[in-house]
Tab-separated table of C-alpha atoms in Angstrom:
chain	number	residue	atom	x	y	z
A	1	MET	CA	-35.565	-22.323	83.776
A	2	MET	CA	-36.840	-23.100	87.230
A	3	LYS	CA	-37.153	-20.256	89.690
A	4	ARG	CA	-35.419	-20.432	93.031
A	5	MET	CA	-35.637	-18.265	96.083
A	6	LYS	CA	-32.958	-18.202	98.710
A	7	TYR	CA	-33.753	-17.656	102.363
A	8	TRP	CA	-31.598	-17.916	105.437
A	9	LEU	CA	-32.755	-19.737	108.527
A	10	PRO	CA	-33.578	-17.667	111.642
A	11	GLY	CA	-30.483	-16.503	113.427
A	12	VAL	CA	-28.370	-16.469	110.277
A	13	ASN	CA	-29.764	-13.790	107.986
A	14	GLY	CA	-33.294	-12.597	107.281
A	15	ALA	CA	-32.590	-11.519	103.695
A	16	ILE	CA	-34.448	-13.064	100.765
A	17	MET	CA	-33.179	-13.012	97.220
A	18	CYS	CA	-33.683	-14.826	93.909
A	19	LEU	CA	-30.960	-17.121	92.601
A	20	MET	CA	-30.097	-20.377	90.879
A	21	ALA	CA	-28.649	-23.087	93.076
A	22	ALA	CA	-27.907	-26.766	93.508
A	23	PHE	CA	-30.513	-29.389	94.270
A	24	LEU	CA	-31.847	-29.767	97.785
A	25	ALA	CA	-30.411	-32.685	99.685
A	26	PRO	CA	-33.074	-35.277	100.623
A	27	ALA	CA	-33.409	-36.462	104.195
A	28	ALA	CA	-33.977	-40.137	104.921
A	29	LEU	CA	-36.602	-41.636	107.203
A	30	ALA	CA	-35.380	-44.637	109.119
A	31	GLN	CA	-37.588	-47.671	108.650
A	32	ALA	CA	-39.378	-48.512	111.879
A	33	PRO	CA	-40.400	-51.989	112.989
A	34	GLY	CA	-44.128	-52.565	112.748
A	35	ALA	CA	-44.707	-50.129	109.892
A	36	GLN	CA	-46.904	-51.199	107.011
A	37	THR	CA	-45.513	-51.385	103.498
A	38	SER	CA	-46.624	-49.888	100.224
A	39	GLY	CA	-47.862	-53.316	99.127
A	40	GLN	CA	-50.749	-52.780	101.491
A	41	GLN	CA	-52.097	-49.846	99.482
A	42	ALA	CA	-50.340	-47.096	101.409
A	43	LEU	CA	-50.930	-43.705	99.803
A	44	VAL	CA	-48.009	-41.652	98.476
A	45	VAL	CA	-48.508	-37.872	98.683
A	46	LEU	CA	-46.833	-35.681	96.052
A	47	GLU	CA	-46.835	-31.966	96.881
A	48	LEU	CA	-46.036	-29.664	93.970
A	49	PHE	CA	-44.974	-26.187	95.075
A	50	THR	CA	-45.992	-23.977	92.178
A	51	SER	CA	-47.061	-20.461	91.235
A	52	GLN	CA	-49.213	-18.825	88.589
A	53	GLY	CA	-46.531	-16.142	88.364
A	54	CYS	CA	-43.716	-18.547	87.469
A	55	SER	CA	-43.110	-19.277	83.775
A	56	SER	CA	-41.258	-22.491	84.690
A	57	CYS	CA	-44.273	-24.011	86.455
A	58	PRO	CA	-46.843	-24.881	83.731
A	59	PRO	CA	-44.922	-27.980	82.510
A	60	ALA	CA	-44.861	-29.310	86.083
A	61	ASP	CA	-48.545	-28.445	86.548
A	62	ALA	CA	-49.360	-30.424	83.391
A	63	LEU	CA	-47.567	-33.509	84.727
A	64	MET	CA	-49.929	-33.669	87.703
A	65	LYS	CA	-52.479	-35.497	85.550
A	66	ASP	CA	-49.933	-38.227	84.909
A	67	TRP	CA	-49.114	-38.636	88.590
A	68	ALA	CA	-52.830	-38.803	89.438
A	69	LYS	CA	-53.199	-41.799	87.095
A	70	GLN	CA	-50.640	-43.808	89.046
A	71	PRO	CA	-52.067	-46.183	91.655
A	72	ASN	CA	-51.991	-44.992	95.255
A	73	VAL	CA	-50.539	-41.581	94.435
A	74	LEU	CA	-52.258	-38.357	95.465
A	75	PRO	CA	-50.758	-35.229	93.849
A	76	LEU	CA	-51.520	-31.882	95.494
A	77	SER	CA	-50.825	-28.409	94.089
A	78	LEU	CA	-49.536	-26.020	96.769
A	79	HIS	CA	-49.422	-22.466	95.436
A	80	VAL	CA	-46.842	-20.206	97.071
A	81	ASP	CA	-46.935	-16.431	97.392
A	82	TYR	CA	-43.312	-15.357	97.058
A	83	TRP	CA	-43.480	-14.687	93.300
A	84	ASP	CA	-46.486	-12.368	93.571
A	85	TYR	CA	-44.210	-9.345	93.216
A	86	LEU	CA	-43.439	-10.310	89.594
A	87	GLY	CA	-46.709	-8.740	88.456
A	88	TRP	CA	-49.409	-11.326	89.092
A	89	ARG	CA	-50.856	-12.256	92.469
A	90	ASP	CA	-51.459	-16.003	92.549
A	91	THR	CA	-55.187	-16.519	93.141
A	92	PHE	CA	-54.466	-19.699	95.157
A	93	GLY	CA	-51.239	-18.542	96.777
A	94	LYS	CA	-50.873	-18.973	100.533
A	95	LYS	CA	-48.176	-17.783	102.887
A	96	GLY	CA	-48.648	-21.062	104.737
A	97	HIS	CA	-47.573	-22.999	101.645
A	98	SER	CA	-44.385	-20.936	101.420
A	99	ILE	CA	-43.729	-21.649	105.108
A	100	ARG	CA	-44.415	-25.360	104.596
A	101	GLN	CA	-41.876	-25.425	101.769
A	102	GLN	CA	-39.344	-23.607	103.945
A	103	ASP	CA	-39.898	-26.185	106.697
A	104	TYR	CA	-39.204	-28.997	104.233
A	105	ALA	CA	-36.002	-27.292	103.118
A	106	ARG	CA	-34.921	-26.811	106.728
A	107	ASN	CA	-35.612	-30.478	107.544
A	108	MET	CA	-33.648	-31.525	104.443
A	109	GLY	CA	-30.705	-29.386	105.501
A	110	ALA	CA	-31.091	-26.866	102.681
A	111	ARG	CA	-31.420	-23.079	102.646
A	112	GLN	CA	-33.152	-22.653	99.331
A	113	ILE	CA	-36.666	-23.023	97.989
A	114	TYR	CA	-37.820	-22.868	94.398
A	115	THR	CA	-40.643	-23.527	91.983
A	116	PRO	CA	-41.618	-25.889	90.597
A	117	GLN	CA	-40.567	-28.296	93.351
A	118	ALA	CA	-42.102	-31.716	93.974
A	119	VAL	CA	-41.843	-33.071	97.518
A	120	ILE	CA	-42.856	-36.715	97.803
A	121	ASP	CA	-44.081	-38.044	101.152
A	122	GLY	CA	-42.390	-35.083	102.837
A	123	GLU	CA	-39.036	-36.778	102.348
A	124	PHE	CA	-37.878	-36.872	98.722
A	125	GLU	CA	-37.648	-33.933	96.331
A	126	ALA	CA	-37.177	-33.203	92.653
A	127	ILE	CA	-37.702	-30.453	90.107
A	128	GLY	CA	-41.430	-30.708	89.437
A	129	SER	CA	-41.050	-30.675	85.652
A	130	ASP	CA	-38.395	-33.427	85.659
A	131	ARG	CA	-40.611	-36.415	84.838
A	132	ALA	CA	-37.915	-39.066	85.190
A	133	THR	CA	-36.623	-37.872	88.553
A	134	VAL	CA	-40.095	-37.382	90.021
A	135	ALA	CA	-41.036	-40.899	88.863
A	136	ALA	CA	-37.889	-42.258	90.517
A	137	MET	CA	-38.714	-40.472	93.761
A	138	LEU	CA	-42.255	-41.870	93.681
A	139	GLU	CA	-40.842	-45.364	93.316
A	140	LYS	CA	-38.444	-44.705	96.166
A	141	ALA	CA	-41.346	-43.596	98.337
A	142	ARG	CA	-43.267	-46.768	97.488
A	143	GLN	CA	-40.407	-48.854	98.803
A	144	LYS	CA	-40.249	-47.228	102.219
A	145	GLN	CA	-42.197	-48.489	105.193
A	146	ARG	CA	-45.169	-46.452	106.291
A	147	LEU	CA	-48.520	-46.780	108.022
A	148	VAL	CA	-51.820	-47.575	106.347
A	149	LEU	CA	-54.589	-45.351	107.704
A	150	GLN	CA	-58.227	-46.422	107.703
A	151	ALA	CA	-61.300	-44.167	107.549
A	152	ALA	CA	-65.035	-44.673	108.019
A	153	ARG	CA	-68.068	-42.663	109.042
A	154	ASP	CA	-69.619	-43.203	112.466
A	155	GLY	CA	-73.310	-43.261	113.321
A	156	ASN	CA	-73.405	-39.470	113.342
A	157	GLY	CA	-71.901	-39.193	109.885
A	158	ARG	CA	-68.531	-37.948	111.168
A	159	TRP	CA	-65.362	-39.312	109.652
A	160	GLN	CA	-63.170	-41.377	111.971
A	161	VAL	CA	-59.560	-42.037	110.967
A	162	SER	CA	-57.694	-44.922	112.590
A	163	VAL	CA	-53.913	-45.036	112.859
A	164	PRO	CA	-52.161	-48.315	113.761
A	165	ALA	CA	-49.281	-48.504	116.190
A	166	MET	CA	-45.702	-48.291	114.964
A	167	ALA	CA	-43.412	-50.398	117.108
A	168	GLY	CA	-40.188	-48.663	117.994
A	169	TRP	CA	-41.373	-45.233	116.904
A	170	LYS	CA	-39.710	-42.460	118.855
A	171	GLY	CA	-40.856	-38.974	118.097
A	172	ASP	CA	-43.919	-36.854	117.570
A	173	ALA	CA	-46.269	-36.530	114.642
A	174	LYS	CA	-49.310	-34.440	113.798
A	175	VAL	CA	-52.602	-35.479	112.246
A	176	LEU	CA	-53.684	-32.939	109.668
A	177	LEU	CA	-56.108	-32.642	106.806
A	178	CYS	CA	-55.879	-30.816	103.540
A	179	ARG	CA	-59.026	-29.811	101.714
A	180	TYR	CA	-58.477	-29.384	97.988
A	181	ASP	CA	-60.218	-28.454	94.732
A	182	ARG	CA	-60.169	-31.289	92.222
A	183	HIS	CA	-59.788	-29.034	89.189
A	184	ASP	CA	-59.335	-25.322	88.514
A	185	GLU	CA	-58.566	-23.086	85.537
A	186	VAL	CA	-57.126	-19.584	85.807
A	187	LYS	CA	-56.633	-16.945	83.138
A	188	VAL	CA	-53.463	-15.054	84.000
A	189	GLU	CA	-53.680	-11.393	83.017
A	190	ARG	CA	-50.225	-10.133	84.026
A	191	GLY	CA	-46.741	-11.329	84.834
A	192	GLU	CA	-44.624	-14.061	83.271
A	193	ASN	CA	-47.636	-16.171	82.205
A	194	HIS	CA	-49.605	-13.221	80.825
A	195	GLY	CA	-52.385	-14.277	78.449
A	196	ARG	CA	-52.265	-17.970	79.360
A	197	THR	CA	-55.116	-20.014	80.798
A	198	LEU	CA	-53.557	-22.424	83.260
A	199	GLU	CA	-55.088	-25.687	84.443
A	200	TYR	CA	-54.527	-27.047	87.938
A	201	LEU	CA	-55.224	-30.380	89.617
A	202	ASN	CA	-55.974	-30.924	93.316
A	203	VAL	CA	-55.329	-27.374	94.476
A	204	ALA	CA	-54.753	-27.231	98.249
A	205	ARG	CA	-57.141	-24.671	99.733
A	206	ALA	CA	-57.407	-25.242	103.499
A	207	TRP	CA	-55.414	-27.034	106.206
A	208	ASN	CA	-56.295	-28.147	109.712
A	209	THR	CA	-54.166	-29.901	112.323
A	210	PHE	CA	-56.522	-31.836	114.568
A	211	GLY	CA	-54.449	-34.301	116.538
A	212	SER	CA	-51.036	-35.481	117.685
A	213	TRP	CA	-49.591	-38.986	117.559
A	214	HIS	CA	-46.792	-40.649	119.505
A	215	GLY	CA	-46.580	-44.149	118.045
A	216	GLU	CA	-49.603	-45.820	119.593
A	217	ALA	CA	-52.773	-47.079	117.889
A	218	ALA	CA	-55.290	-44.245	117.914
A	219	SER	CA	-58.489	-42.955	116.352
A	220	TYR	CA	-59.283	-39.346	115.428
A	221	THR	CA	-62.494	-37.535	114.566
A	222	VAL	CA	-62.120	-35.440	111.425
A	223	PRO	CA	-63.345	-31.842	111.862
A	224	ASP	CA	-66.753	-31.076	110.406
A	225	LEU	CA	-66.424	-30.606	106.644
A	226	GLY	CA	-69.724	-28.773	106.269
A	227	ASN	CA	-71.574	-28.991	102.971
A	228	ILE	CA	-68.661	-30.295	100.966
A	229	ASP	CA	-69.262	-31.004	97.278
A	230	TRP	CA	-67.346	-34.238	96.749
A	231	ARG	CA	-67.597	-33.873	92.978
A	232	GLN	CA	-65.528	-30.685	93.128
A	233	GLU	CA	-63.586	-31.099	96.373
A	234	GLY	CA	-61.494	-33.699	98.142
A	235	VAL	CA	-60.001	-34.227	101.604
A	236	VAL	CA	-56.795	-36.024	102.508
A	237	VAL	CA	-55.740	-36.839	106.069
A	238	MET	CA	-52.010	-37.141	106.728
A	239	LEU	CA	-49.934	-38.395	109.618
A	240	GLN	CA	-46.776	-36.322	109.422
A	241	SER	CA	-43.666	-36.423	111.547
A	242	LEU	CA	-42.638	-33.090	113.012
A	243	LYS	CA	-39.344	-33.749	111.230
A	244	GLY	CA	-41.097	-33.714	107.845
A	245	PRO	CA	-41.719	-37.233	106.484
A	246	ILE	CA	-45.329	-38.270	105.955
A	247	LEU	CA	-45.813	-41.566	107.819
A	248	GLY	CA	-49.227	-42.368	106.334
A	249	ALA	CA	-52.119	-40.755	104.515
A	250	ILE	CA	-55.632	-41.488	103.333
A	251	ASP	CA	-57.797	-39.729	100.746
A	252	LEU	CA	-61.345	-39.736	102.105
A	253	GLN	CA	-63.766	-41.371	99.679
A	254	PRO	CA	-67.511	-40.925	100.261
A	255	ALA	CA	-69.843	-43.788	99.457
A	256	LYS	CA	-71.152	-43.598	95.900
């Protein structure tokens, strides 16, 4: 069974407890004039909120390979920290991932978070191990309008990401990057997955917000990535509304 955690939004109740509950309600992003469509190779981002300490998560983790094989889909594994008390501290767990999941729930009008949860383009959600529903949400994301980002290196070797204008856009968005490991294996020594060696794909390791966007065409310089090993690591840049939906994304691809 999936694991759920209940939290109350600030001002209501600060208590946290485990429970089973109904599905989160998805929030819709209104289609804006001038947005590009998925037919123009827009990237769909699938975020899987998972934990090494959750016995319900390995089936969802295994499905990540299938999602990665689909065209123009980037699956990311976001390890949360709120199951660490069960006996195993997730080696990739981040408080920031738990907060990001809470923000999604808040934007979707829900009070509950759980693992494994798949959030697609910051707008649609499903139980991460439910292949059929996740596939349906991916198809739904492909049908929505969104921006196609472009990326190239300048004369100094720095990545530049270009964002086109979106006519009629009213709101604010942030430009952020996620640096991820392409593949990891972890031997779990305690907790619900004791004795298992778990395999993970595209594990989110570091985040950086480096710009804001208000609907106009703009270009952004990606922060220095240092001596990144592209064989083992990847970087995705996302344009994300402050209300949650991802408006566009690009997975940086170095020249081969």
